Coordinates of C-alpha atoms in Angstrom, one line a residue:
Chain A
M1 CA 17.5 -23.2 -2.8
I2 CA 19.1 -19.9 -1.9
V3 CA 17.8 -18.3 1.3
G4 CA 18.6 -14.8 2.6
I5 CA 18.3 -14.1 6.3
A6 CA 18.5 -10.6 7.7
T7 CA 20.6 -10.7 10.8
A8 CA 21.6 -8.4 13.7
Q9 CA 23.8 -9.6 16.5
N10 CA 23.2 -13.3 15.7
R11 CA 19.4 -12.7 15.8
I12 CA 16.9 -12.1 13.0
S13 CA 16.8 -8.4 12.3
P14 CA 13.6 -7.0 13.9
V15 CA 12.6 -4.9 10.9
F16 CA 13.7 -6.0 7.4
D17 CA 13.0 -2.6 5.9
C18 CA 15.8 -1.2 8.0
A19 CA 18.1 -4.3 8.1
G20 CA 21.7 -3.6 7.7
H21 CA 23.1 -7.0 7.0
I22 CA 21.9 -10.1 5.2
T23 CA 23.5 -13.6 5.1
I24 CA 22.8 -15.7 2.0
Y25 CA 22.7 -19.5 2.5
R26 CA 22.6 -22.2 -0.1
I27 CA 20.5 -25.1 1.3
E28 CA 21.0 -28.4 -0.4
N29 CA 19.7 -31.7 1.0
G30 CA 18.8 -30.0 4.2
I31 CA 22.4 -28.7 4.8
P32 CA 22.9 -24.9 4.9
Q33 CA 26.1 -23.4 3.6
I34 CA 27.0 -19.7 3.9
K35 CA 27.2 -18.4 0.3
Q36 CA 27.7 -14.7 0.9
E37 CA 27.3 -11.9 3.4
C38 CA 26.2 -8.4 2.2
D39 CA 25.4 -5.0 3.6
I40 CA 22.0 -3.7 2.5
Q41 CA 21.4 -0.8 4.9
T42 CA 21.6 2.3 2.7
A43 CA 20.0 0.8 -0.4
S44 CA 16.4 1.8 -1.4
Y45 CA 13.7 -0.9 -1.6
I46 CA 14.2 -1.1 -5.4
A47 CA 18.0 -1.4 -5.0
K48 CA 17.5 -4.1 -2.3
V49 CA 15.2 -6.2 -4.5
T50 CA 17.6 -5.8 -7.5
A51 CA 20.6 -6.8 -5.3
L52 CA 18.7 -9.9 -4.0
N53 CA 17.8 -10.9 -7.5
K54 CA 21.4 -10.6 -8.6
L55 CA 22.3 -12.9 -5.7
C56 CA 19.7 -15.3 -7.0
V57 CA 17.9 -15.4 -3.7
D58 CA 14.8 -17.6 -3.8
K59 CA 13.5 -16.9 -0.3
I60 CA 13.8 -14.3 2.4
I61 CA 13.4 -15.1 6.1
C62 CA 12.9 -11.9 8.1
G63 CA 11.2 -10.2 11.0
A64 CA 8.7 -7.4 10.5
I65 CA 8.3 -6.0 7.0
S66 CA 6.2 -3.3 5.6
R67 CA 3.5 -4.2 3.1
E68 CA 5.2 -2.0 0.5
F69 CA 8.5 -3.8 0.7
H70 CA 6.8 -7.2 0.9
S71 CA 4.9 -6.5 -2.3
M72 CA 8.1 -5.4 -4.1
L73 CA 9.9 -8.6 -3.1
I74 CA 7.0 -10.8 -4.2
A75 CA 6.8 -8.8 -7.5
G76 CA 10.5 -9.4 -7.9
G77 CA 9.9 -13.2 -7.7
I78 CA 11.3 -13.6 -4.2
E79 CA 9.3 -15.7 -1.6
V80 CA 9.1 -14.0 1.8
T81 CA 8.6 -15.7 5.2
P82 CA 8.1 -12.7 7.5
W83 CA 7.4 -12.1 11.2
I84 CA 10.1 -14.6 12.3
S85 CA 12.2 -13.9 15.5
G86 CA 14.9 -15.8 17.3
N87 CA 18.5 -16.9 17.0
V88 CA 19.8 -17.3 13.5
E89 CA 21.0 -20.9 14.1
D90 CA 17.6 -22.0 15.4
I91 CA 15.9 -20.4 12.5
L92 CA 18.3 -21.9 10.0
R93 CA 17.7 -25.4 11.5
A94 CA 14.0 -24.8 11.3
V95 CA 14.2 -23.8 7.7
C96 CA 16.1 -27.0 6.9
D97 CA 13.7 -29.1 8.9
N98 CA 10.7 -27.3 7.4
T99 CA 9.4 -26.3 10.8
I100 CA 9.7 -22.6 10.3
A101 CA 5.9 -22.2 10.4
D102 CA 6.0 -23.2 14.2
K103 CA 4.4 -20.8 16.5
R104 CA 7.5 -20.5 18.6
F105 CA 9.3 -18.6 15.8
L106 CA 6.5 -16.0 15.4
M107 CA 7.1 -12.4 16.6
P108 CA 4.9 -11.4 19.5
G109 CA 1.5 -10.2 18.4
C110 CA 1.8 -12.1 15.1
S111 CA -0.6 -14.9 15.1
R112 CA -1.3 -16.5 11.7
N113 CA -4.7 -14.9 11.6
R114 CA -3.4 -11.5 12.3
C115 CA -0.3 -11.2 10.1
R116 CA -1.7 -11.0 6.5
C117 CA 1.7 -11.1 4.8
R118 CA 2.8 -14.2 6.7
R119 CA -0.4 -16.1 6.1
Q120 CA -0.2 -15.5 2.4
S121 CA 3.5 -16.3 2.3
L122 CA 3.2 -19.6 4.3
K123 CA 0.4 -20.7 2.0
H124 CA 2.6 -19.9 -0.9
N125 CA 5.7 -21.5 0.5
K126 CA 4.0 -24.8 1.5
N127 CA 6.1 -27.8 0.6
T128 CA 8.8 -25.6 -1.1
I129 CA 11.8 -26.8 1.0
Chain B
M1 CA 5.5 -7.0 59.3
K2 CA 7.0 -8.5 56.2
N3 CA 3.5 -9.5 54.9
N4 CA 2.3 -6.0 55.6
F5 CA 5.1 -4.7 53.4
S6 CA 4.5 -7.1 50.5
G7 CA 0.8 -6.2 50.7
K8 CA 1.6 -2.5 50.4
A9 CA 4.0 -3.3 47.4
Q10 CA 1.2 -5.2 45.7
R11 CA -1.3 -2.4 46.2
L12 CA 1.3 0.0 44.8
D13 CA 1.8 -2.2 41.7
A14 CA -1.9 -2.4 41.2
S15 CA -2.3 1.4 41.4
T16 CA 0.6 1.9 39.1
D17 CA -1.1 -0.4 36.6
I18 CA -4.3 1.5 36.9
I19 CA -2.5 4.8 36.2
L20 CA -0.5 3.4 33.3
N21 CA -3.6 1.9 31.7
S22 CA -5.6 5.1 32.0
I23 CA -3.3 7.2 29.9
N24 CA -3.5 7.5 26.1
D25 CA 0.3 7.3 25.5
G26 CA 1.9 3.9 25.1
V27 CA 4.3 3.0 27.9
F28 CA 6.7 0.1 28.3
T29 CA 9.6 -0.7 30.5
V30 CA 12.6 -2.9 30.0
D31 CA 15.1 -4.5 32.3
K32 CA 18.9 -4.5 31.7
D33 CA 18.5 -7.5 29.3
W34 CA 16.1 -5.5 27.1
K35 CA 13.2 -7.8 28.0
I36 CA 9.8 -6.1 28.4
T37 CA 8.7 -5.8 32.1
S38 CA 5.5 -3.8 31.7
F39 CA 3.3 -2.9 28.8
N40 CA 0.3 -0.7 29.2
R41 CA -3.1 -0.8 27.4
A42 CA -2.3 2.1 25.0
A43 CA 0.9 0.3 24.0
E44 CA -1.2 -2.8 23.2
Q45 CA -3.5 -0.7 21.1
I46 CA -0.8 1.1 19.2
T47 CA 1.5 -1.9 18.5
G48 CA -1.3 -4.5 18.2
V49 CA 0.7 -6.8 20.5
P50 CA -1.2 -8.1 23.6
R51 CA 0.5 -7.5 26.9
T52 CA 0.6 -11.3 27.7
E53 CA 2.7 -11.9 24.5
A54 CA 4.9 -8.8 25.1
I55 CA 6.0 -9.4 28.7
G56 CA 9.4 -11.1 28.9
K57 CA 10.2 -10.8 25.2
P58 CA 13.0 -8.7 23.7
C59 CA 11.7 -5.2 23.2
C60 CA 12.9 -5.1 19.5
D61 CA 10.7 -8.2 18.6
V62 CA 7.7 -6.5 20.3
F63 CA 8.1 -2.9 19.2
K64 CA 9.4 -3.6 15.6
A65 CA 10.6 0.0 15.2
S66 CA 12.7 1.5 12.4
I67 CA 15.5 2.4 15.0
C68 CA 15.6 -1.0 16.8
E69 CA 18.7 -2.2 14.9
N70 CA 20.5 1.0 14.4
G71 CA 20.1 3.9 16.9
C72 CA 17.8 2.4 19.6
A73 CA 16.7 5.4 21.7
L74 CA 16.4 3.3 24.9
H75 CA 19.9 1.9 24.4
H76 CA 21.2 5.5 24.0
T77 CA 19.5 6.7 27.1
I78 CA 20.7 3.8 29.3
I79 CA 24.2 4.0 28.1
T80 CA 24.6 7.8 28.1
G81 CA 22.1 8.7 30.8
Q82 CA 20.6 11.2 28.3
P83 CA 16.8 11.1 27.9
I84 CA 15.4 11.4 24.4
K85 CA 12.3 13.5 23.8
N86 CA 9.8 13.4 20.9
K87 CA 11.8 11.5 18.3
R88 CA 9.7 10.6 15.3
I89 CA 10.1 7.0 14.1
Y90 CA 7.9 4.3 12.6
I91 CA 6.9 0.9 13.8
I92 CA 5.5 -2.0 11.7
T93 CA 2.2 -3.3 12.9
A94 CA 1.1 -6.9 12.5
D95 CA -0.6 -6.3 9.2
G96 CA 2.5 -4.7 7.7
T97 CA 1.4 -1.1 8.1
K98 CA 4.0 1.5 8.8
K99 CA 2.7 3.5 11.8
W100 CA 4.4 6.8 12.7
I101 CA 4.9 7.5 16.4
D102 CA 6.7 10.0 18.6
I103 CA 8.9 8.4 21.3
S104 CA 10.5 9.7 24.5
T105 CA 12.8 7.7 26.7
A106 CA 14.2 7.7 30.3
F107 CA 16.1 5.3 32.5
L108 CA 14.9 3.5 35.6
R109 CA 17.0 3.9 38.7
E110 CA 16.8 2.1 42.0
A111 CA 16.9 3.8 45.3
D112 CA 20.7 3.2 45.5
G113 CA 21.1 5.1 42.2
Q114 CA 21.8 1.9 40.1
I115 CA 20.2 1.9 36.6
V116 CA 18.0 -1.2 36.3
G117 CA 16.3 -0.6 33.0
G118 CA 14.5 2.0 30.9
V119 CA 11.1 3.3 30.1
E120 CA 9.8 4.4 26.7
T121 CA 6.6 6.4 26.1
F122 CA 5.2 6.8 22.6
R123 CA 2.3 8.4 20.9
D124 CA 0.5 7.5 17.7
I125 CA 1.0 10.3 15.2
S126 CA -0.2 8.4 12.1
Q127 CA -3.2 10.8 11.8
V128 CA -0.9 13.7 11.5
E129 CA 1.2 11.9 9.0
E130 CA -1.9 11.0 7.0
L131 CA -2.9 14.7 6.9
K132 CA 0.7 15.7 5.9
K133 CA 0.5 13.2 3.1
E134 CA -2.8 14.6 2.0
L135 CA -1.3 18.1 1.9
Q136 CA 1.9 17.1 0.2
A137 CA 0.4 14.5 -2.1
N138 CA 3.5 12.4 -1.3
Y139 CA 2.1 9.1 -2.6
T140 CA 4.0 5.9 -3.0
F141 CA 3.7 2.4 -4.2
S142 CA 1.9 1.4 -1.0
D143 CA -0.9 3.9 -1.7
I144 CA -2.1 1.9 -4.7
I145 CA -4.5 -0.8 -3.6
S146 CA -5.3 -3.8 -5.7
K147 CA -5.2 -7.5 -5.7
N148 CA -6.3 -7.8 -9.3
H149 CA -3.8 -9.9 -11.3
K150 CA -3.6 -7.3 -14.1
M151 CA -2.8 -4.6 -11.7
R152 CA -0.4 -6.8 -9.9
R153 CA 1.4 -7.3 -13.2
I154 CA 1.8 -3.5 -13.4
F155 CA 3.0 -3.4 -9.7
A156 CA 5.7 -5.9 -10.7
I157 CA 7.2 -3.6 -13.3
M158 CA 6.8 -0.4 -11.4
P159 CA 10.2 -0.4 -9.7
E160 CA 12.0 -0.9 -13.1
I161 CA 9.8 1.8 -14.7
A162 CA 10.6 4.2 -11.8
N163 CA 14.3 3.4 -12.1
S164 CA 14.5 4.3 -15.7
S165 CA 14.2 7.8 -17.2
S166 CA 12.0 6.8 -20.1
T167 CA 8.8 8.5 -20.9
V168 CA 5.7 6.8 -19.6
L169 CA 2.2 6.9 -21.0
I170 CA -0.6 6.1 -18.6
E171 CA -3.9 5.3 -20.2
G172 CA -7.1 4.8 -18.1
E173 CA -10.6 6.0 -17.6
S174 CA -11.3 9.0 -15.5
G175 CA -10.9 8.2 -11.8
T176 CA -8.6 5.2 -12.2
G177 CA -5.7 6.9 -10.5
K178 CA -3.5 8.0 -13.3
E179 CA -2.0 10.9 -11.3
L180 CA -1.5 8.6 -8.3
F181 CA 0.5 6.2 -10.5
A182 CA 2.5 9.1 -11.9
R183 CA 3.3 10.4 -8.3
A184 CA 4.2 6.9 -7.2
I185 CA 6.6 6.4 -10.1
H186 CA 8.2 9.8 -9.3
N187 CA 8.5 9.0 -5.6
L188 CA 10.1 5.7 -6.4
S189 CA 12.5 7.1 -8.9
P190 CA 16.0 8.6 -8.4
R191 CA 14.3 12.0 -9.2
K192 CA 12.2 11.8 -6.0
K193 CA 14.0 14.7 -4.3
K194 CA 13.4 17.0 -7.2
P195 CA 10.0 18.5 -8.1
F196 CA 6.9 16.7 -9.4
I197 CA 5.0 19.2 -11.5
A198 CA 1.6 18.3 -12.8
I199 CA -0.4 20.2 -15.5
N200 CA -3.8 19.4 -16.9
C201 CA -3.5 20.1 -20.7
A202 CA -7.2 20.1 -21.2
A203 CA -7.8 22.8 -18.5
L204 CA -6.0 25.6 -20.3
P205 CA -6.5 27.3 -23.8
D206 CA -3.7 26.5 -26.3
T207 CA -1.8 29.8 -26.1
L208 CA -1.9 29.9 -22.3
L209 CA -0.8 26.2 -22.1
E210 CA 2.3 27.0 -24.3
S211 CA 3.4 29.8 -22.0
E212 CA 2.7 27.7 -19.0
L213 CA 4.8 24.8 -20.3
F214 CA 7.7 26.7 -21.7
G215 CA 7.6 30.0 -19.8
Y216 CA 8.2 33.5 -21.4
K217 CA 10.6 36.4 -21.4
A218 CA 9.8 39.9 -20.4
G219 CA 8.2 41.8 -23.4
A220 CA 7.2 38.6 -25.2
F221 CA 3.7 39.9 -25.2
T222 CA 1.6 42.7 -23.6
D223 CA 1.7 42.4 -19.8
A224 CA 4.7 40.1 -19.9
K225 CA 6.6 42.5 -17.6
K226 CA 9.1 40.0 -16.3
D227 CA 10.5 36.6 -17.1
K228 CA 8.3 33.7 -16.0
P229 CA 9.7 30.1 -15.9
G230 CA 7.6 27.5 -17.4
R231 CA 6.6 24.1 -16.0
F232 CA 9.6 22.5 -17.9
A233 CA 12.0 24.8 -16.0
Q234 CA 10.1 24.2 -12.7
A235 CA 10.4 20.5 -13.2
N236 CA 14.1 20.6 -13.9
R237 CA 15.7 17.3 -12.9
G238 CA 12.3 16.1 -11.7
T239 CA 9.2 14.8 -13.3
L240 CA 6.6 16.6 -15.5
F241 CA 3.1 15.1 -15.5
L242 CA 1.1 16.0 -18.6
D243 CA -2.5 15.0 -17.8
E244 CA -5.0 14.7 -20.6
I245 CA -2.3 14.9 -23.3
G246 CA -4.9 13.7 -25.9
D247 CA -6.5 17.1 -25.7
I248 CA -3.6 19.3 -26.9
S249 CA -3.6 21.1 -30.3
Q250 CA -1.6 20.0 -33.3
A251 CA 0.6 23.1 -33.1
L252 CA 1.5 22.4 -29.5
Q253 CA 2.1 18.7 -30.3
V254 CA 4.8 19.8 -32.7
R255 CA 6.5 21.9 -30.0
L256 CA 6.2 19.1 -27.5
L257 CA 7.7 16.7 -30.0
R258 CA 10.8 18.9 -30.3
V259 CA 11.3 19.0 -26.6
L260 CA 11.0 15.2 -26.3
Q261 CA 13.3 14.6 -29.3
E262 CA 16.0 17.3 -28.8
K263 CA 15.6 17.9 -25.0
I264 CA 15.7 21.6 -25.7
Y265 CA 13.0 24.3 -25.9
E266 CA 12.7 28.1 -26.2
P267 CA 10.6 30.1 -23.8
L268 CA 8.2 32.5 -25.6
G269 CA 10.1 35.6 -26.8
S270 CA 13.5 34.0 -26.1
V271 CA 16.2 33.5 -28.7
E272 CA 18.2 31.2 -26.5
S273 CA 17.4 27.5 -26.2
Q274 CA 17.2 25.9 -22.8
H275 CA 18.0 22.3 -21.9
A276 CA 15.2 20.2 -20.5
D277 CA 16.3 17.6 -18.0
V278 CA 12.8 16.4 -17.3
R279 CA 11.2 13.0 -17.1
I280 CA 7.8 13.1 -18.9
I281 CA 4.8 11.1 -17.7
A282 CA 1.8 11.6 -19.9
A283 CA -1.7 10.5 -19.2
T284 CA -4.9 10.3 -21.1
N285 CA -8.4 8.9 -20.7
K286 CA -8.7 8.6 -24.5
N287 CA -7.3 5.9 -26.8
L288 CA -4.4 7.7 -28.4
H289 CA -4.0 5.0 -31.0
D290 CA -7.5 5.8 -32.2
L291 CA -6.7 9.5 -32.2
V292 CA -3.7 8.8 -34.3
K293 CA -5.8 6.8 -36.8
K294 CA -8.2 9.8 -37.0
N295 CA -5.3 12.2 -37.6
I296 CA -6.2 14.1 -34.4
F297 CA -3.0 13.1 -32.6
R298 CA 0.4 13.2 -34.4
S299 CA 1.8 9.7 -34.8
D300 CA 5.4 10.8 -34.3
L301 CA 4.5 12.3 -30.9
F302 CA 2.5 9.2 -30.0
Y303 CA 5.4 7.0 -30.7
R304 CA 7.7 9.3 -28.8
I305 CA 5.6 9.2 -25.6
N306 CA 4.5 5.6 -26.0
V307 CA 7.8 4.2 -24.7
I308 CA 6.3 2.6 -21.6
R309 CA 2.6 2.3 -21.6
L310 CA 0.5 1.5 -18.5
Q311 CA -3.1 0.6 -19.1
L312 CA -5.0 1.1 -15.8
I313 CA -8.0 -1.2 -15.3
P314 CA -11.4 0.3 -14.6
L315 CA -13.0 -0.5 -11.3
R316 CA -15.9 -2.5 -12.8
E317 CA -13.3 -5.0 -14.2
R318 CA -11.6 -5.4 -10.8
K319 CA -14.5 -5.6 -8.4
E320 CA -12.5 -7.8 -6.0
D321 CA -10.8 -4.6 -5.0
I322 CA -14.0 -2.9 -3.9
P323 CA -13.9 -4.2 -0.3
L324 CA -10.2 -3.4 0.0
L325 CA -10.8 0.1 -1.3
I326 CA -13.8 0.6 1.0
D327 CA -11.5 -0.3 4.0
H328 CA -8.8 2.1 2.8
F329 CA -11.3 5.0 2.4
I330 CA -12.9 4.3 5.8
H331 CA -9.4 4.5 7.4
H332 CA -8.6 7.6 5.4
F333 CA -11.8 9.5 6.3
N334 CA -11.5 8.4 9.9
S335 CA -8.1 10.1 10.0
I336 CA -9.4 13.3 8.4
T337 CA -12.8 13.6 10.1
G338 CA -11.9 12.1 13.5
K339 CA -14.9 9.7 13.3
A340 CA -14.7 6.0 14.2
V341 CA -16.5 4.2 11.4
T342 CA -15.4 0.6 11.3
N343 CA -17.2 -1.0 8.4
V344 CA -20.1 -1.0 5.9
A345 CA -23.3 -3.0 6.2
P346 CA -23.5 -6.1 4.0
S347 CA -26.4 -4.5 2.0
V348 CA -24.0 -1.6 1.3
L349 CA -21.3 -3.9 0.1
S350 CA -23.6 -5.9 -2.1
T351 CA -25.0 -2.7 -3.6
L352 CA -21.6 -1.3 -4.3
M353 CA -20.4 -4.7 -5.8
H354 CA -23.3 -4.5 -8.2
Y355 CA -22.6 -0.9 -9.3
D356 CA -20.5 -0.3 -12.5
F357 CA -18.6 2.8 -11.2
P358 CA -18.4 4.9 -14.4
G359 CA -16.3 7.3 -12.3
N360 CA -14.1 4.5 -11.0
V361 CA -12.1 4.7 -7.7
R362 CA -12.7 8.4 -7.4
E363 CA -16.5 7.8 -7.5
L364 CA -16.2 5.1 -4.8
E365 CA -14.1 7.6 -2.7
N366 CA -16.9 10.2 -3.2
I367 CA -19.6 7.7 -2.2
I368 CA -17.7 6.8 1.0
E369 CA -17.1 10.5 1.8
H370 CA -20.8 11.2 1.3
A371 CA -21.6 8.4 3.6
F372 CA -19.1 9.7 6.2
V373 CA -21.0 13.0 6.3
L374 CA -24.3 11.4 7.1
C375 CA -23.1 8.4 9.2
S376 CA -22.9 9.0 13.0
S377 CA -22.6 5.3 14.0
D378 CA -19.8 2.8 13.4
T379 CA -21.4 1.2 10.4
I380 CA -22.3 2.8 7.0
L381 CA -25.8 1.8 6.1
L382 CA -27.6 2.0 2.7
K383 CA -29.4 5.2 3.9
H384 CA -26.0 7.0 4.2
L385 CA -25.2 6.4 0.5
P386 CA -26.1 9.0 -2.2
A387 CA -29.7 9.3 -3.3
E388 CA -29.3 7.0 -6.4
F389 CA -28.2 4.1 -4.2
A390 CA -30.9 4.8 -1.5
L391 CA -33.5 4.3 -4.2
Q392 CA -32.2 0.8 -4.7
E393 CA -32.8 0.1 -1.0
S394 CA -36.2 -1.5 -1.5
D395 CA -34.9 -3.7 -4.4
T396 CA -32.0 -4.9 -2.3
T397 CA -34.1 -5.6 0.7
D398 CA -36.4 -7.8 -1.4
Y399 CA -33.5 -9.5 -2.9
T400 CA -31.7 -10.3 0.3
A401 CA -34.9 -11.7 1.7
I402 CA -35.5 -14.3 -1.1
S403 CA -34.0 -17.2 0.6
D404 CA -36.2 -18.4 3.5
G405 CA -36.5 -14.8 4.7
K406 CA -33.1 -15.0 6.3
H407 CA -30.6 -12.1 6.0
T408 CA -27.6 -14.4 6.5
F409 CA -24.3 -13.9 4.7
K410 CA -24.8 -17.2 2.8
A411 CA -28.3 -16.2 1.7
M412 CA -27.0 -12.9 0.5
E413 CA -24.0 -14.5 -1.3
K414 CA -26.4 -16.9 -3.0
N415 CA -28.7 -14.1 -4.2
I416 CA -25.7 -12.1 -5.4
I417 CA -24.5 -15.0 -7.5
I418 CA -28.0 -15.8 -8.9
E419 CA -28.5 -12.1 -9.9
A420 CA -25.0 -12.1 -11.5
L421 CA -25.7 -15.4 -13.3
K422 CA -29.1 -14.0 -14.6
K423 CA -27.4 -10.8 -15.7
N424 CA -24.8 -12.8 -17.7
H425 CA -27.3 -15.2 -19.2
W426 CA -26.2 -18.0 -16.9
N427 CA -22.8 -18.1 -18.5
R428 CA -20.5 -19.1 -15.6
C429 CA -17.2 -17.9 -17.0
T430 CA -18.6 -14.4 -17.8
T431 CA -20.3 -14.4 -14.4
A432 CA -17.0 -15.3 -12.6
K433 CA -15.3 -12.4 -14.4
Y434 CA -18.2 -10.1 -13.6
L435 CA -17.9 -11.0 -9.9
G436 CA -14.1 -10.7 -10.0
I437 CA -13.6 -14.3 -8.8
H438 CA -12.0 -17.3 -10.4
K439 CA -14.4 -19.6 -12.4
S440 CA -13.5 -22.6 -10.2
T441 CA -14.5 -20.6 -7.1
L442 CA -17.8 -19.8 -8.7
F443 CA -18.4 -23.5 -9.6
R444 CA -17.6 -24.4 -6.0
K445 CA -20.0 -21.8 -4.6
I446 CA -22.8 -22.9 -7.0
K447 CA -22.4 -26.4 -5.7
S448 CA -22.1 -25.5 -2.0
L449 CA -24.9 -22.9 -2.0
N450 CA -27.1 -25.4 -4.0
I451 CA -27.9 -23.0 -6.8
H452 CA -29.9 -24.7 -9.5
L453 CA -28.9 -23.8 -13.1
P454 CA -31.4 -23.9 -15.9
S455 CA -30.9 -26.6 -18.5
N456 CA -30.5 -24.0 -21.2
D457 CA -27.6 -22.2 -19.7
G458 CA -24.9 -19.8 -21.0
R459 CA -23.0 -22.6 -22.7
S460 CA -25.9 -24.1 -24.6
K461 CA -26.9 -20.5 -25.6
T462 CA -23.9 -20.2 -27.8
N463 CA -24.5 -23.5 -29.4
N464 CA -28.2 -23.0 -30.0
P465 CA -28.7 -19.5 -31.2

């Protein structure tokens, strides 16, 4: 599985719509390996989805995301696990351990009942890693 | 003495809290590590983050603003000592909505002059932005609301369609949002900074439409005193939306065909050709294929505009979108009228779910607008709907009261399903489609709500005519 994580100063980028940098990891047998790093700041939503598709990204782990961009990623066949915050290393470990749905990684104000995008996405992503 | 001092400090903190919570602007403060130290009530309301969850967390994870990663206003103020006033940014709320706010920042200094953090105040300006959007018709992909799978399929290809410069034909009944789709395609496309020009081909007589589209030169006809650029010229490097294209005459079809084929046209009275760098989006509420068969519409023009065809689904075939659209229009009219309507009564929802909406989404919008005029509470009731719905009030009341006289949600749901099954001759697949739910959901509801089906149901009907 190829996972993209939007990062800023070793933390998850707070707003994926405005994220400047994304690190692409290949996760095999629970071991992550950096595949590529790319800048995505100036690109439009369409260009970002196209770029992520070209990089064969299966899943995006990100912080806040607008409904518009979220829909475009889903339409582009990319799974999204939004409303995540914390250090990249912790998040990556949680992705590998399949514990990313833990409450401790949720952004403040984002309970599962409140964040529509996350609820749909977690349902969709169940048992995928 | 010390206790007396700490008591005074506590009273000061409490009064500061009272003051901060009584103002309408959101206020939060951060320490030098960018952790939130105070968060007032307005900040809770605007961001949707409870104070208990915000305190002690990094401000970027709480605020989720467009400038958090690049160009943080508080960072700038604390580093340079320069306050920022009324900067327009957006934050992302917990449901994924972009909310526009105005922010101002200042630093917090201790008595000895040392900077210990910063304060940010912000004001919700989403209402202003909503009105701006209304005036500029600057619609995007996010303004199209649907969870219908056929519409979702259209959403999936929208970015590719927008990115290309191919001609698009949008077919759909009146009120399905053809112009909204056209504007969304334009606003997603590389041409978004250039004009979007819309013209209704059915609204103008043929000769006038020709001069409107192609323009004219001075002296081309009586009263043509000076040159007038046509819509093709106005839409140069942008998008031209030809609404109701099925209504144009054969003669104009030929001229339009030439522009689409050769990308050149001549304004009336001109001997010089002009190049047309325009993307065409055409729309019609008629079936152009049928018009071609009847020789009313030229087949060559049809095939020229039928490069990418989008077929918009009428609202009666995507009833699952009705609650979403009602929510959207309530939010929209709240912004415009300043009212605080929160929802519709269950009887209103059930009435609207049973209505066929010949006027589609536009008709639903008009119904909600009508209800807004009459509604002075927070809930839209049946009496606030237009007269034709109010007439159904007695029917609906009877029908919600069928089961044990209880107006519970389950009883209403049961009655809605029974009515839908009756209407569709107890055929469960047709009923599921009619209700806009999956057939397995319907089967589950029939079982859980204990609905008894007749022995001669929809399936046996087809076998025993």
